Coordinates of C-alpha atoms in Angstrom, one line a residue:
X22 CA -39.9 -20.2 10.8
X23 CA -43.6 -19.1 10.8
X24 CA -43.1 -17.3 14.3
X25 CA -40.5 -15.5 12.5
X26 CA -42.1 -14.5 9.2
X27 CA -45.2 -12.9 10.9
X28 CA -43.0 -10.7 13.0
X29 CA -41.4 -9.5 9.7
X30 CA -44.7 -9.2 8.0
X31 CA -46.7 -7.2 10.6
X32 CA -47.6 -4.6 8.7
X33 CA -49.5 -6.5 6.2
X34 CA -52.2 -7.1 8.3
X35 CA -52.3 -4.0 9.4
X36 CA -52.2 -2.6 6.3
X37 CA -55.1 -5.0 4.9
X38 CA -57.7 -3.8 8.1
X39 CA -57.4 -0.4 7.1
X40 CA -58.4 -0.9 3.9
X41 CA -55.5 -1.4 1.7
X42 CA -56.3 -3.4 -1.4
X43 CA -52.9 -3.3 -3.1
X44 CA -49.9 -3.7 -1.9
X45 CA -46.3 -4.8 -3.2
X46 CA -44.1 -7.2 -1.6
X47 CA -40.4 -7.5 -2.1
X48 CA -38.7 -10.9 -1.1
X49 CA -36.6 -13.3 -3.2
X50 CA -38.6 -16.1 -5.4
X51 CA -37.0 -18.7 -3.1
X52 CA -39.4 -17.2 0.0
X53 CA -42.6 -18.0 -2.1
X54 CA -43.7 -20.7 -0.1
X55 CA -43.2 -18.8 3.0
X56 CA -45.0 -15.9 2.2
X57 CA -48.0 -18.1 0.5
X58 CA -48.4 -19.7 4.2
X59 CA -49.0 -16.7 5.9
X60 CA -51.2 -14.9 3.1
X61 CA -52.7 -18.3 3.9
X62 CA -53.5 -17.6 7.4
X63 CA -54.9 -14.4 6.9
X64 CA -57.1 -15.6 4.2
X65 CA -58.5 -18.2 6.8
X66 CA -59.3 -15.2 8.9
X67 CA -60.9 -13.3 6.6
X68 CA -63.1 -16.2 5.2
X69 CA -61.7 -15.5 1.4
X70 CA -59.9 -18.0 -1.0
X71 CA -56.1 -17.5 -1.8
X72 CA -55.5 -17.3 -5.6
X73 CA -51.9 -17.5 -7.4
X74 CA -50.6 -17.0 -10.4
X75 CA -47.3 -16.1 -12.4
X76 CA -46.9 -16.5 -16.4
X77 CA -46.0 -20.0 -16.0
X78 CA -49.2 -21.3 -15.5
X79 CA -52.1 -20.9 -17.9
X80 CA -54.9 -20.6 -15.3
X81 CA -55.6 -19.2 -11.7
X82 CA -54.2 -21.4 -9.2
X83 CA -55.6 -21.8 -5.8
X84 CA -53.6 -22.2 -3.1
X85 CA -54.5 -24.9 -0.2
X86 CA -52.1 -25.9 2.5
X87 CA -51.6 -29.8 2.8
X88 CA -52.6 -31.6 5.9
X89 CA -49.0 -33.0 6.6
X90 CA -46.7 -33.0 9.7
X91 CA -44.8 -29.6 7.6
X92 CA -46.9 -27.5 6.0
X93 CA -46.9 -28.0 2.7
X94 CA -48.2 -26.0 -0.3
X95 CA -50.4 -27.1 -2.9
X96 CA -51.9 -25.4 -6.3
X97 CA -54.8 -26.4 -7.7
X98 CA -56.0 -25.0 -10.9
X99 CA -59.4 -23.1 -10.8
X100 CA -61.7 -23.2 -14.2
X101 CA -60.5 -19.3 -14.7
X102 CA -58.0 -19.1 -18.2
X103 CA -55.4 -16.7 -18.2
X104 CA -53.6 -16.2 -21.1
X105 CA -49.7 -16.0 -19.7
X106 CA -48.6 -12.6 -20.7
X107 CA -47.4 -9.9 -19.0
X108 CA -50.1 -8.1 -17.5
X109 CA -53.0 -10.7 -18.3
X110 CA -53.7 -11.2 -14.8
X111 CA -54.1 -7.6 -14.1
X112 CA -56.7 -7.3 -16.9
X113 CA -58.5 -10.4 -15.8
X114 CA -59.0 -8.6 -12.1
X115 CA -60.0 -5.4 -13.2
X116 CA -62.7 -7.3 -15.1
X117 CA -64.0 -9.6 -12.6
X118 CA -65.7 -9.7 -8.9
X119 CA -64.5 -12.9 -7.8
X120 CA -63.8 -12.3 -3.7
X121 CA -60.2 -13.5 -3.2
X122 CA -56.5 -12.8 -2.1
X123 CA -54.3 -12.4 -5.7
X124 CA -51.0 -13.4 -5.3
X125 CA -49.6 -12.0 -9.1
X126 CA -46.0 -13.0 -9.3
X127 CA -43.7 -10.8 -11.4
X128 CA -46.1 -8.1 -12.5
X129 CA -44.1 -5.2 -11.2
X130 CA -40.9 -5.6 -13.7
X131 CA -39.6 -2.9 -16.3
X132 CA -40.1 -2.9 -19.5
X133 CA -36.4 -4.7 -20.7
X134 CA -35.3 -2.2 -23.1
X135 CA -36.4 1.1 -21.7
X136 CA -35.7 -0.2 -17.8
X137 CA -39.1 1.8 -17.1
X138 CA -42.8 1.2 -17.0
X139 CA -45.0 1.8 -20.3
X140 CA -47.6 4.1 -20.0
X141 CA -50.2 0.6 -19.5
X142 CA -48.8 -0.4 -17.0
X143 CA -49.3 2.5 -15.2
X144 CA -52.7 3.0 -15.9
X145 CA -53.4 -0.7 -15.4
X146 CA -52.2 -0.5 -11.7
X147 CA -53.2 3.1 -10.7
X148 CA -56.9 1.7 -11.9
X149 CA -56.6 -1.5 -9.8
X150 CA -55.4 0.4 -7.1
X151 CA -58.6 2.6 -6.7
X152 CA -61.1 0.1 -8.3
X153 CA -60.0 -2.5 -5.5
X154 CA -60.2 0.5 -2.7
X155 CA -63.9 1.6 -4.0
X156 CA -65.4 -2.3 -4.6
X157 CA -67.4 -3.9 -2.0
X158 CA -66.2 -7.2 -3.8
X159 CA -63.8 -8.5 -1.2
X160 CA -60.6 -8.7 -3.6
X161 CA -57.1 -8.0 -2.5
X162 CA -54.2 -8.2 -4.9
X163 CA -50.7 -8.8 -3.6
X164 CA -47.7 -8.4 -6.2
X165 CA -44.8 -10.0 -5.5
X166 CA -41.5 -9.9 -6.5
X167 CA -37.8 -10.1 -6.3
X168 CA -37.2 -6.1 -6.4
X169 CA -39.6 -3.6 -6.4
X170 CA -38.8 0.1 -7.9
X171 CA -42.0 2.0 -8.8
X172 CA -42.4 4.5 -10.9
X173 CA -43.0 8.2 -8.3
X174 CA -46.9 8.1 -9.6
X175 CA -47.3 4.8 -8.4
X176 CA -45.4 5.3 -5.0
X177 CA -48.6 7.0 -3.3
X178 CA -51.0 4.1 -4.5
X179 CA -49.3 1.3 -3.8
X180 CA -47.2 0.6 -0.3
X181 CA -43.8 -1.7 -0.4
X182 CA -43.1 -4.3 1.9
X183 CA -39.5 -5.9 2.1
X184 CA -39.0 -9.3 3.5
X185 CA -35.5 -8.2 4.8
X186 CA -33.0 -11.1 5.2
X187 CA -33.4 -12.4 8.6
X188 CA -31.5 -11.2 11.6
X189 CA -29.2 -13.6 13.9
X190 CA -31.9 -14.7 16.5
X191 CA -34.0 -16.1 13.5
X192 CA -31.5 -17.8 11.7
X193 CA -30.2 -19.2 15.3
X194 CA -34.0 -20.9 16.0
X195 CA -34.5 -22.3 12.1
X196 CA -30.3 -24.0 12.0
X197 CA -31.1 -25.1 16.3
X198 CA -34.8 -26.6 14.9
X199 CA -33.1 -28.2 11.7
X200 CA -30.0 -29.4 13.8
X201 CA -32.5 -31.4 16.4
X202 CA -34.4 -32.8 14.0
X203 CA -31.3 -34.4 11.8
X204 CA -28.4 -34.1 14.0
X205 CA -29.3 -34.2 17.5
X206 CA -25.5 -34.6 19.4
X207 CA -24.3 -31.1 17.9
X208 CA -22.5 -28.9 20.6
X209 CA -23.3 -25.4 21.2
X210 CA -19.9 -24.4 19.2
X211 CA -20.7 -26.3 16.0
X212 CA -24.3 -24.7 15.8
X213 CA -22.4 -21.1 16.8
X214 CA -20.3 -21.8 13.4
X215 CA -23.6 -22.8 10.9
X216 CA -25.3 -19.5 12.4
X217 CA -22.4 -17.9 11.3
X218 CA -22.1 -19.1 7.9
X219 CA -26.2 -18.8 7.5
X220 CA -26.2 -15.3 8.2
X221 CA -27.0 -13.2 4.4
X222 CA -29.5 -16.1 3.3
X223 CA -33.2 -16.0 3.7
X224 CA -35.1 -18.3 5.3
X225 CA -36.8 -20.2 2.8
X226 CA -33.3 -20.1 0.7
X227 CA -31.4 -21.5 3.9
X228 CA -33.8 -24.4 4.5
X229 CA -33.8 -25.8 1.1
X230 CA -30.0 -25.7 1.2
X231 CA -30.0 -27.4 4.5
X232 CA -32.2 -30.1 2.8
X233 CA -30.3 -30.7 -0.1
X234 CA -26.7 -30.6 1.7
X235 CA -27.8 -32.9 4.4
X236 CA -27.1 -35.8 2.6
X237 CA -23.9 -35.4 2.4
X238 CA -23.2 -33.6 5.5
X239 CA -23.1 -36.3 8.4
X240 CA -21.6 -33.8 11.3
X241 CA -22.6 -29.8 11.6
X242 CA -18.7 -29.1 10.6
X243 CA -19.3 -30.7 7.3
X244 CA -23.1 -28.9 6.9
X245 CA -21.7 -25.2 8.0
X246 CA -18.8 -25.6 5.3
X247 CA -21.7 -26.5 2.5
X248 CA -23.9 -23.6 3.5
X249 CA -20.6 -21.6 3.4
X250 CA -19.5 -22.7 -0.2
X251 CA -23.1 -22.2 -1.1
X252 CA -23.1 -18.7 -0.1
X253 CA -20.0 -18.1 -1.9
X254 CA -20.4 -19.4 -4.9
X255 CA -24.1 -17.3 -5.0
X256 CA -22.7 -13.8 -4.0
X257 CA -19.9 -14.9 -7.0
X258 CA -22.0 -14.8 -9.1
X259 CA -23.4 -11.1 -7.4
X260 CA -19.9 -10.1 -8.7
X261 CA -18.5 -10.1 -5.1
X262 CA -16.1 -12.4 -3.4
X263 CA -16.8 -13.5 0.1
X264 CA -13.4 -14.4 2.5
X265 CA -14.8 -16.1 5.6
X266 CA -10.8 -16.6 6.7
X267 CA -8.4 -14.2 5.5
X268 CA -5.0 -16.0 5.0
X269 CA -2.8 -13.1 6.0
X270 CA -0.5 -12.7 9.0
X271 CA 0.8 -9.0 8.5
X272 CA 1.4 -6.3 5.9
X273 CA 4.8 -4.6 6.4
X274 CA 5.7 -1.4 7.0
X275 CA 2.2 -0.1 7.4
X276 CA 1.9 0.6 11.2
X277 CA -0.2 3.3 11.7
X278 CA -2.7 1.6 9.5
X279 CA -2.5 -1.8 11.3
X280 CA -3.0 0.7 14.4
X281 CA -6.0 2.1 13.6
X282 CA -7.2 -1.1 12.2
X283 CA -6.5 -2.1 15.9
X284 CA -8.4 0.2 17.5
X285 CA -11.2 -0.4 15.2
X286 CA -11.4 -4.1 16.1
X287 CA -11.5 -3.3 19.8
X288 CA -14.4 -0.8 18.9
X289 CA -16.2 -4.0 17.6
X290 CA -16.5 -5.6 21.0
X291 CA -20.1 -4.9 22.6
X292 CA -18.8 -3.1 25.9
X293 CA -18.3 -0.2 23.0
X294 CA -21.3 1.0 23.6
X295 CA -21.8 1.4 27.2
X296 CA -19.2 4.2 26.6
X297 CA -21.4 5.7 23.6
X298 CA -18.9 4.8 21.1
X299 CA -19.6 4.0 17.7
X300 CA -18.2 1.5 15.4
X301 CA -16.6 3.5 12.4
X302 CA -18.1 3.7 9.3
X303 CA -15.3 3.3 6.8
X304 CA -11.5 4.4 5.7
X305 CA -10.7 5.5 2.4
X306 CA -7.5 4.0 1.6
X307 CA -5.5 6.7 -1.2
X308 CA -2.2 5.1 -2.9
X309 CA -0.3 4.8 -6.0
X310 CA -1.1 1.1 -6.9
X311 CA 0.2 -1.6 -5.6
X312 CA 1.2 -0.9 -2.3
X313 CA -0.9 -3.3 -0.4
X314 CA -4.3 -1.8 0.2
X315 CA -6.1 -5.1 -0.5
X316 CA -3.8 -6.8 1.7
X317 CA -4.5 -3.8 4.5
X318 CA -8.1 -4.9 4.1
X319 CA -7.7 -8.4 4.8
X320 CA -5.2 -7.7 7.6
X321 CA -8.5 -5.8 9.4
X322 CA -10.8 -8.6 9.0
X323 CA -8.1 -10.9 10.5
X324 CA -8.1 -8.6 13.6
X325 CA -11.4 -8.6 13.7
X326 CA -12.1 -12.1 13.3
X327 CA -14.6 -11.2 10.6
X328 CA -15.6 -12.2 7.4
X329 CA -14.6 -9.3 4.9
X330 CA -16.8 -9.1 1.1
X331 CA -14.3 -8.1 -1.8
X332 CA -16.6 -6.1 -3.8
X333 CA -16.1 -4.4 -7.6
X334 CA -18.3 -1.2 -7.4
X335 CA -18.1 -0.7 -11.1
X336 CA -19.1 -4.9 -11.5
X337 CA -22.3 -3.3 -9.2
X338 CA -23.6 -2.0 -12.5
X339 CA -26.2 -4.0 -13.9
X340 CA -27.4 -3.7 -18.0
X341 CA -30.1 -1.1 -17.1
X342 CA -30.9 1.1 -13.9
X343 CA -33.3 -1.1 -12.4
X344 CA -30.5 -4.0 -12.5
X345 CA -27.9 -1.6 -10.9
X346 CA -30.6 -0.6 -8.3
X347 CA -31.3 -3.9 -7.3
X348 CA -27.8 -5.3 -7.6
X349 CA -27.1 -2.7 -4.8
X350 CA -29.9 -3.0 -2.3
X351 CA -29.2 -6.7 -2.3
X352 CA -25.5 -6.0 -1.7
X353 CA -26.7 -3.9 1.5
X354 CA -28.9 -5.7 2.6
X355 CA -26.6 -9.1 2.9
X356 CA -23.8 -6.6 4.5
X357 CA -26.5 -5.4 7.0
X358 CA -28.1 -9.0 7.7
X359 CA -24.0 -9.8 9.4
X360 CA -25.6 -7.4 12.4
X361 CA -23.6 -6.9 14.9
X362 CA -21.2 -9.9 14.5
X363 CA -18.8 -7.6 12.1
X364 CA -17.8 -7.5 8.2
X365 CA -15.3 -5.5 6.5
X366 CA -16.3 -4.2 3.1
X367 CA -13.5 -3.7 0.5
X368 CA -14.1 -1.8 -2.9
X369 CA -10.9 -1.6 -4.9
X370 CA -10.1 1.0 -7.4
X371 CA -13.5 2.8 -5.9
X372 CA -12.5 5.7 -8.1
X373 CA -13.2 4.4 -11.3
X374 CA -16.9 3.1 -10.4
X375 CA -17.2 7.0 -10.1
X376 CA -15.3 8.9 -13.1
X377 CA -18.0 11.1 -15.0
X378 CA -20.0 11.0 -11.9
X379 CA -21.4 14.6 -12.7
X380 CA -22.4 14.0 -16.1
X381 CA -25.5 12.6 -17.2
X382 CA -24.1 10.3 -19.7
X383 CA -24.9 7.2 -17.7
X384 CA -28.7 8.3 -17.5
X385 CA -27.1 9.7 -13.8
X386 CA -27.3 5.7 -12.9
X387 CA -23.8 7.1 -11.1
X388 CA -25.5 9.3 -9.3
X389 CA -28.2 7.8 -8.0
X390 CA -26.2 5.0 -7.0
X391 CA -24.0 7.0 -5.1
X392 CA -26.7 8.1 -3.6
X393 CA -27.9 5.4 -2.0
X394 CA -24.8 4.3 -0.8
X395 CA -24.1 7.8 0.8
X396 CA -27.8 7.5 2.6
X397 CA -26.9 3.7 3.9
X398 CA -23.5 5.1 5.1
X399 CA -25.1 7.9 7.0
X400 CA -27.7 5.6 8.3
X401 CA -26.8 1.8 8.6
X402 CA -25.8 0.6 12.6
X403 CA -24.7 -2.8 11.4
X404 CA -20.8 -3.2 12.4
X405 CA -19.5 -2.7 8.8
X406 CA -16.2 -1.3 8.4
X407 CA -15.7 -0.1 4.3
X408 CA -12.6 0.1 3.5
X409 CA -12.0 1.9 -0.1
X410 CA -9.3 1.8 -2.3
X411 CA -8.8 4.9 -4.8
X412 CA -6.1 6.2 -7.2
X413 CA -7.6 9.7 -8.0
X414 CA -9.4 11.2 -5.0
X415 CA -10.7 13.7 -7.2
X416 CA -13.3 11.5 -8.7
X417 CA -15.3 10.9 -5.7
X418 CA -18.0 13.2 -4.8
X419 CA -17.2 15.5 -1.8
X420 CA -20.0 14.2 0.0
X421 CA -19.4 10.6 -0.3
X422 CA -15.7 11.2 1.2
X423 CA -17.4 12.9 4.4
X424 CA -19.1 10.1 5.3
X425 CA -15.8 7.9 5.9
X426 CA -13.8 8.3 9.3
X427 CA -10.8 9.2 7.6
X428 CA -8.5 8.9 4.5
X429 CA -5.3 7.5 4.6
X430 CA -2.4 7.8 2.3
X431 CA -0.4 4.7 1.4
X432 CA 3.2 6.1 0.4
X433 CA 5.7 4.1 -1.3
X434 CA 8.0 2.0 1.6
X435 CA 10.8 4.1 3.1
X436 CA 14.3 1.8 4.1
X437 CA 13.0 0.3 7.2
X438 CA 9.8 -0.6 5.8
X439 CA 10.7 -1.9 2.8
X440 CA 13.3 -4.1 5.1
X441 CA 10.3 -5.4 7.2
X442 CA 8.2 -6.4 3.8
X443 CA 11.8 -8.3 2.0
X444 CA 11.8 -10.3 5.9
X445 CA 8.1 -11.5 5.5
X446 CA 8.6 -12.9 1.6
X447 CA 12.2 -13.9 2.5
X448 CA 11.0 -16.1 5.6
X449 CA 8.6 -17.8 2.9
X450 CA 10.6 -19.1 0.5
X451 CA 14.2 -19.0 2.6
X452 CA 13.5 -19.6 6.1
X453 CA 17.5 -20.2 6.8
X454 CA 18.7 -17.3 4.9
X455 CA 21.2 -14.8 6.8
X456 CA 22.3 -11.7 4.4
X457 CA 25.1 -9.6 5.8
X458 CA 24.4 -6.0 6.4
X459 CA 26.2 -4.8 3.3
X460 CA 24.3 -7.0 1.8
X461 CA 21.1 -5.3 3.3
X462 CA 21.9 -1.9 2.5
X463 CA 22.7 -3.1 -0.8
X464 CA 18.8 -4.8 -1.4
X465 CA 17.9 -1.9 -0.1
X466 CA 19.1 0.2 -2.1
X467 CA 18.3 -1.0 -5.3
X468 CA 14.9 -1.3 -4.3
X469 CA 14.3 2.0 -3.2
X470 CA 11.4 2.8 -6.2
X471 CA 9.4 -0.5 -5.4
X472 CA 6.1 -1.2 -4.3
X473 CA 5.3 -3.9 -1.7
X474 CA 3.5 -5.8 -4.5
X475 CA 6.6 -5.6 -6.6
X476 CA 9.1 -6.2 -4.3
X477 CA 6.8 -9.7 -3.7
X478 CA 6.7 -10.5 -6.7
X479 CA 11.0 -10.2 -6.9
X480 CA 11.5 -12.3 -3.9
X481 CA 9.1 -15.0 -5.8
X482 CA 10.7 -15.0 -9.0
X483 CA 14.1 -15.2 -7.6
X484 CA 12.9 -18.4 -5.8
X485 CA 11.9 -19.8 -8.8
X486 CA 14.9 -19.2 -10.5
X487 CA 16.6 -20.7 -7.7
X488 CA 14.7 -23.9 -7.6
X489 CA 14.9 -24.1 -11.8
X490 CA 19.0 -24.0 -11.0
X491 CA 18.5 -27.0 -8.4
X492 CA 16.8 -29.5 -10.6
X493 CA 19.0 -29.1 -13.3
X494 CA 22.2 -29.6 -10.6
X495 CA 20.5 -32.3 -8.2
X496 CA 18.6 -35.7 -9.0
X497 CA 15.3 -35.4 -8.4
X498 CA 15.7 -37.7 -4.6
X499 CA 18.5 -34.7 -3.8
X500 CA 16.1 -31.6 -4.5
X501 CA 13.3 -32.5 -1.4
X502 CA 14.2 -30.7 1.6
X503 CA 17.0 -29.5 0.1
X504 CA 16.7 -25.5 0.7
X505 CA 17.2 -23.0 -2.3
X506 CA 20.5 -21.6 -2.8
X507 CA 21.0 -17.9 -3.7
X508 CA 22.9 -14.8 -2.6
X509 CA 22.0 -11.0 -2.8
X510 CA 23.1 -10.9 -6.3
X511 CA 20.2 -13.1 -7.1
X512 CA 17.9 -10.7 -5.7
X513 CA 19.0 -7.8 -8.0
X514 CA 19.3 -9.6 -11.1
X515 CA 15.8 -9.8 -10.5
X516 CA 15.7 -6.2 -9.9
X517 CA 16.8 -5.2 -13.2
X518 CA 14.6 -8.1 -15.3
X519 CA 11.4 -5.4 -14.6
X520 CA 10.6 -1.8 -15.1
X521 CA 8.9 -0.3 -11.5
X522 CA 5.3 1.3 -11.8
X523 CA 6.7 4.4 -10.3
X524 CA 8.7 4.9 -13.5
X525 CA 6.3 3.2 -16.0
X526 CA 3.5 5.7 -14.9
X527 CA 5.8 9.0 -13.6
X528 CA 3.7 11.5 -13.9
X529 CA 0.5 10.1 -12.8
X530 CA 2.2 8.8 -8.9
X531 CA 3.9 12.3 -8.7
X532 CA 0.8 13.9 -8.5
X533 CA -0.9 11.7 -6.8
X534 CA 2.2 12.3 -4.1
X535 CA 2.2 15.8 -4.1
X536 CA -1.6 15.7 -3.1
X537 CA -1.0 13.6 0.0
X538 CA -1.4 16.3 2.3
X539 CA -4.6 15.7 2.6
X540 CA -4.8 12.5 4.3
X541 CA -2.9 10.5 7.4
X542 CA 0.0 8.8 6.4
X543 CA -0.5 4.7 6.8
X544 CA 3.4 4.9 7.3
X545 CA 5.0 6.9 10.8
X546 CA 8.6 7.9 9.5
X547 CA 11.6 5.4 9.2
X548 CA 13.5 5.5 13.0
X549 CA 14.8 1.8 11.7
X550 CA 18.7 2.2 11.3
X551 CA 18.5 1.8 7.7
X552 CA 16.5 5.3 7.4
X553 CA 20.0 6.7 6.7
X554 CA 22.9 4.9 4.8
X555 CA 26.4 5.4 6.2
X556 CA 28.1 7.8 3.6
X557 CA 32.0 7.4 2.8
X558 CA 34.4 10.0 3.7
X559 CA 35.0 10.7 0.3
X560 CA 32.5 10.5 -3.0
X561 CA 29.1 11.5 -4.1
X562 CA 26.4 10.1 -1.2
X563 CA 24.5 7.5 -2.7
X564 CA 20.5 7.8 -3.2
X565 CA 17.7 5.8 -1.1

């Protein structure tokens, strides 16, 4: 991993021969060790001791790298006292000429309250920053720390360097180095599988979780599926959800969606770009709720054969700015470390994330988050599709929608669409049910103001209802593999137990209807035979 930390770190050296003195480095606390082994090599170079310290120790540590087969770090305390408080280490190194490389952990953070740097803390680095430049004393002080946000008077004084999460070729050599040493029969197939579930971690982070889940990992199956649960229950507790298989088949009667979707998915294959075509950058998805937008979303990662990341963009927002900042950039940069092997990335009810977006009652945390994600959207060549759900259009800014490909509007099912969704929940819980086409029209009929969701959730309960019925007629030996019993009558008792969203919330789906213009419809128009119920000869025609 060293080969592949000093191509990441270039610029430090760089940085250090023209005379830099102080410089800030971004990178999780888990990459310590990592980034104290190569500070390590160019301290050898330069002929200087490597100092470290944090508030967890009460005095300067040195750091020496033990003479083992793996490098190994080791601190050893110097006869220098530092008091552990915030900015005691700075002080000390203004005050004194001792000729070393500082490594100050955790000396770039916020105050906690204010989410901003006091007015000392300013002063204490801007004087660091040119005492350091001007000495002949040989000192250079490197802060490091998990996210680093300087203040704008600090951004000319002090460059940021960000140990970006590793891209595929270096998590391929550290898993194929780990996987020779422990397991040395693993196939190229199984190792193409623990790549794939490494990719989002740094290095440092993935080698310690290869250590600790190799004990109970015997085969690379069993050691891909730990790193994977590992990396979901982390980005859990990120507020997102990760889906490395979406269990999803199809989403009915939403065929111009799924065929874009298609088209997307064959735009993911590499060939793309020796026509100069471009992955898209993202659909907004515009519906009343409930008619299967998260399940569109899964559908396009199961096309794709990528993972997709289920992300709240309100549960983004951290307790201050700084926290939302850096919930963010992490967010980004573990959807850009997938490269070019694919990800979808769904935000439901993006709309709300946004609602007072041009007021400044947030601090304009809003904004500047928006921001950010507009300027990665513009800018980002990973293959990430971002598919985002909204209710009101209107609360997105104009210039966030123009970065995505399109908008599409997911109407209510017509006839023939809401017939496709009843077959997929029918076949689950009544494979051998036949209805009659009266019977047909009939469900169709009296569903005619559902949503997909809703209509799901009446096939279910009718199930359940049906299976209650059987172990109250049958002994419990009689009931397995016995299959449920119910008729169409079943179906619309069900019907009537519920009030439909479209009625509950009227006023609010009618306008989001009547703005639909805007957008392509997810939806061609019903050509089934039920798009038009037979009408008697005589008698008011009935409504769809």
């Amino acid at each position: 991993s060293m080969s592949v930390l000093l191509s990441k770190f270039q610029d430090l050296p760089v940085l250090l021969t023209q005379g830099q003195s102080l410089v800030a480095v971004e990178a999780p606390l888990t990459e310590r060790n990592r980034i104290l082994q190569f500070l390590r090599q160019i301290a050898q170079e330069r002929q200087l001791p490597l100092f470290f310290w944090n508030q967890g120790y009460s005095k300067l540590q040195q750091v020496v790298i033990a003479n083992s087969p793996t490098p190994r770090i080791e601190f050893s305390s110097t006869e220098i006292e530092i008091l552990p408080t915030s900015n005691s280490g700075l002080h000390w190194l203004l005050e004194n000429d001792r000729p070393g490389i500082f490594v100050f952990e955790g000396m770039l953070l916020p105050n906690d309250v204010t989410g901003t740097f006091s007015q000392s803390q300013v002063a204490l680095l801007a004087n660091l920053a040119y005492q350091l430049a001007l000495s002949t004393r040989k000192q250079v002080l490197v802060c490091l720390d998990g996210y680093v946000d300087l203040p704008l008077e600090l951004v000319p004084l002090i460059p940021v360097l960000v140990d970006r999460l590793p891209e595929t070729g270096a998590v391929q050599l550290l898993c194929s180095q780990f996987c020779t040493a422990r397991l040395p029969d693993v196939n190229s197939n199984e190792l193409r599988f623990l790549v794939q579930a490494s990719l989002g971690l740094p290095l440092g982070e993935l080698e310690m979780v290869l250590q600790r889940a190799i004990g109970l990992a015997d085969t690379a199956g069993k050691l891909a599926a730990a790193v994977l649960q590992y990396k979901k229950t982390k980005l859990r507790g990120q507020g997102v959800e990760f889906i490395s298989e979406p269990d999803v088949s199809a989403a009915g009667g939403l065929d111009l969606l799924d065929a874009m979707l298609d088209r997307a998915a064959a735009l993911l294959r590499p060939e793309a770009g020796e026509h100069n075509l471009r992955f898209p950058k993202g659909y907004i998805l515009w519906d009343p709720p409930g008619t299967g937008k998260s399940l569109s979303a899964k559908l396009a990662a199961k096309k794709m054969g990528v993972p997709m990341v289920a992300c709240d963009w309100g549960g983004l927002r951290g307790a201050s700015a700084h926290e939302s900042r850096q919930n963010l950039r992490q967010f980004l940069q573990f959807c850009d470390s997938q490269g070019d092997s694919g990800l979808v990335v769904y935000f439901d009810d993006f709309d709300k994330g946004f609602a007072g977006f041009d007021s400044d009652s947030d601090g304009g945390i809003s904004r500047q988050l928006a921001g950010k994600l507009l300027t990665w959207m513009q800018e980002h060549t990973s293959k990430v599709l971002v598919l985002a759900t909204v209710n009101r259009l209107e609360f997105l800014p104009p210039e966030l929608i123009r970065r995505f490909d399109d908008i599409v509007f997911v109407d209510l099912p017509h006839a023939g669409a809401r017939y496709e969704i009843f077959k997929l929940h029918l076949a689950k819980y009544f494979p051998d049910l036949e209805l009659s086409e009266k019977d047909w029209w009939r469900l169709l009929r009296e569903s005619h103001l559902l949503t997909p969701a809703e209509i799901g959730n009446m096939v279910r309960k009718t199930a359940e209802e049906a299976f209650y019925r059987h172990t109250k007629c049958y002994q419990p030996e009689e009931v397995s593999g016995k299959a449920l019993d119910v008729t169409v009558r079943d179906f619309i008792e069900q019907r009537y137990l519920f009030t439909p969203s479209t009625i509950r919330d009227e006023d609010k789906i009618i306008d989001i209807r009547n703005k639909a213009t805007y957008a392509r419809p997810a939806t061609s128009p019903d050509r089934s035979r039920w798009a038009r119920e037979p009408q008697p000869l005589f008698g008011a025609p009935s409504s769809q």
